[in-house]
CSV table of C-alpha atoms in Angstrom, one decimal:
chain,number,residue,atom,x,y,z
C,1,ASN,CA,-75.2,-164.1,-142.5
C,2,LEU,CA,-78.8,-163.1,-142.0
C,3,PRO,CA,-80.2,-163.5,-145.5
C,4,ASN,CA,-83.8,-162.9,-144.4
C,5,LEU,CA,-83.2,-159.7,-142.5
C,6,GLU,CA,-85.3,-156.9,-144.0
C,7,GLU,CA,-84.6,-154.0,-141.6
C,8,LEU,CA,-81.4,-153.0,-139.8
C,9,ASP,CA,-81.5,-149.9,-137.6
C,10,LEU,CA,-78.3,-149.0,-135.9
C,11,SER,CA,-78.9,-145.2,-135.6
C,12,GLU,CA,-78.0,-142.9,-133.0
C,13,ASN,CA,-75.2,-145.0,-131.4
C,14,GLN,CA,-71.6,-144.4,-131.2
C,15,LEU,CA,-70.5,-146.4,-134.2
C,16,ILE,CA,-67.0,-145.2,-135.8
C,17,GLY,CA,-65.0,-146.3,-138.7
C,18,THR,CA,-66.2,-147.0,-142.2
C,19,ILE,CA,-69.4,-148.5,-143.4
C,20,PRO,CA,-69.1,-152.3,-143.4
C,21,ASN,CA,-70.0,-154.5,-146.2
C,22,PHE,CA,-73.7,-155.7,-146.0
C,23,ASP,CA,-73.7,-157.8,-149.2
C,24,LYS,CA,-74.8,-160.9,-147.4
C,25,LEU,CA,-78.0,-159.2,-146.2
C,26,SER,CA,-79.5,-159.6,-149.7
C,27,ASN,CA,-83.1,-159.0,-148.6
C,28,LEU,CA,-82.4,-155.9,-146.8
C,29,GLU,CA,-85.1,-153.2,-147.6
C,30,GLU,CA,-84.3,-150.6,-144.9
C,31,LEU,CA,-80.7,-149.7,-143.6
C,32,ASP,CA,-80.4,-147.0,-141.0
C,33,LEU,CA,-76.9,-146.0,-139.9
C,34,SER,CA,-77.6,-142.2,-139.3
C,35,GLY,CA,-76.4,-140.4,-136.1
C,36,ASN,CA,-73.2,-142.2,-135.7
C,37,GLN,CA,-69.5,-141.2,-136.3
C,38,LEU,CA,-69.1,-143.2,-139.6
C,39,ILE,CA,-66.2,-141.9,-141.8
C,40,GLY,CA,-64.9,-142.7,-145.3
C,41,THR,CA,-66.9,-142.8,-148.5
C,42,ILE,CA,-70.3,-144.3,-149.3
C,43,PRO,CA,-69.7,-148.0,-150.3
C,44,ASN,CA,-71.2,-149.7,-153.2
C,45,PHE,CA,-74.8,-151.1,-152.2
C,46,ASN,CA,-75.5,-152.8,-155.5
C,47,LYS,CA,-75.9,-156.2,-153.9
C,48,LEU,CA,-78.8,-155.0,-152.0
C,49,PRO,CA,-81.5,-154.9,-154.8
C,50,PHE,CA,-84.5,-154.8,-152.5
C,51,LEU,CA,-83.2,-151.6,-150.6
C,52,VAL,CA,-86.0,-149.1,-150.3
C,53,SER,CA,-84.6,-146.7,-147.8
C,54,LEU,CA,-81.0,-145.7,-147.0
C,55,TYR,CA,-80.2,-143.5,-144.0
C,56,LEU,CA,-76.7,-142.3,-143.9
C,57,HIS,CA,-77.4,-138.8,-142.4
C,58,HIS,CA,-75.5,-137.1,-139.5
C,59,ASN,CA,-72.2,-138.9,-140.0
C,60,GLN,CA,-68.8,-137.7,-141.3
C,61,LEU,CA,-68.9,-139.3,-144.6
C,62,ILE,CA,-66.7,-138.0,-147.5
C,63,GLY,CA,-66.2,-138.2,-151.1
C,64,THR,CA,-69.0,-138.0,-153.9
C,65,ILE,CA,-72.4,-139.5,-153.9
C,66,PRO,CA,-72.1,-142.8,-155.7
C,67,ASN,CA,-74.3,-144.1,-158.5
C,68,PHE,CA,-77.3,-145.9,-156.9
C,69,ASN,CA,-78.7,-147.0,-160.4
C,70,LYS,CA,-78.5,-150.7,-159.4
C,71,LEU,CA,-81.0,-150.2,-156.7
C,72,PRO,CA,-84.3,-150.1,-158.6
C,73,ASN,CA,-86.4,-150.3,-155.4
C,74,LEU,CA,-84.8,-147.2,-153.8
C,75,GLN,CA,-87.4,-144.7,-152.6
C,76,GLY,CA,-85.6,-142.7,-149.9
C,77,LEU,CA,-81.9,-141.5,-149.9
C,78,PHE,CA,-81.0,-139.6,-146.6
C,79,LEU,CA,-77.5,-137.9,-146.8
C,80,VAL,CA,-78.0,-134.8,-144.8
C,81,GLU,CA,-75.0,-133.4,-142.7
C,82,ASN,CA,-72.1,-135.3,-144.0
C,83,GLN,CA,-69.0,-133.8,-145.7
C,84,LEU,CA,-70.0,-135.1,-149.1
C,85,SER,CA,-68.6,-133.1,-152.1
C,86,GLY,CA,-68.7,-133.0,-155.9
C,87,THR,CA,-71.7,-132.8,-158.2
C,88,ILE,CA,-75.1,-134.3,-157.5
C,89,PRO,CA,-75.4,-137.5,-159.7
C,90,ASN,CA,-78.1,-138.2,-162.1
C,91,PHE,CA,-81.0,-140.2,-160.4
C,92,ASP,CA,-83.1,-140.8,-163.5
C,93,LYS,CA,-82.5,-144.6,-163.4
C,94,LEU,CA,-84.3,-144.8,-160.2
C,95,PRO,CA,-87.9,-145.2,-161.1
C,96,ASN,CA,-89.3,-145.4,-157.5
C,97,ILE,CA,-87.2,-142.6,-155.9
C,98,LYS,CA,-89.4,-140.3,-154.0
C,99,SER,CA,-87.2,-138.5,-151.5
C,100,ILE,CA,-83.5,-137.4,-151.7
C,101,TYR,CA,-82.2,-135.3,-148.8
C,102,ALA,CA,-78.7,-134.0,-149.1
C,103,TRP,CA,-78.5,-130.7,-147.5
C,104,SER,CA,-75.6,-129.5,-145.3
C,105,ASN,CA,-72.9,-131.1,-147.5
C,106,GLN,CA,-70.3,-129.6,-149.7
C,107,LEU,CA,-72.1,-130.4,-153.0
C,108,SER,CA,-72.0,-128.5,-156.1
């Protein structure tokens, strides 16, 4: 219940489990969960319309890369060194995207 929070950096900790729901952080612009031990699939972040940067690299996330088309402000997406699989989705509905990092996964 921190509706005015704009940045949340929990990187390089020992967080385990799945990515929790951040829907109540409606003004979040930067979310950094990198370098933890997070598992499971990447959840829907559609209720974070101001999200500019999403850092999920260096975890143990599985599944496909979801559709981020409801995040019009997204500029950076960092998914490196997980266990993501499947095809790379179409990002053409993200007008502000500047960086997508997804190496060291199992993408096709």
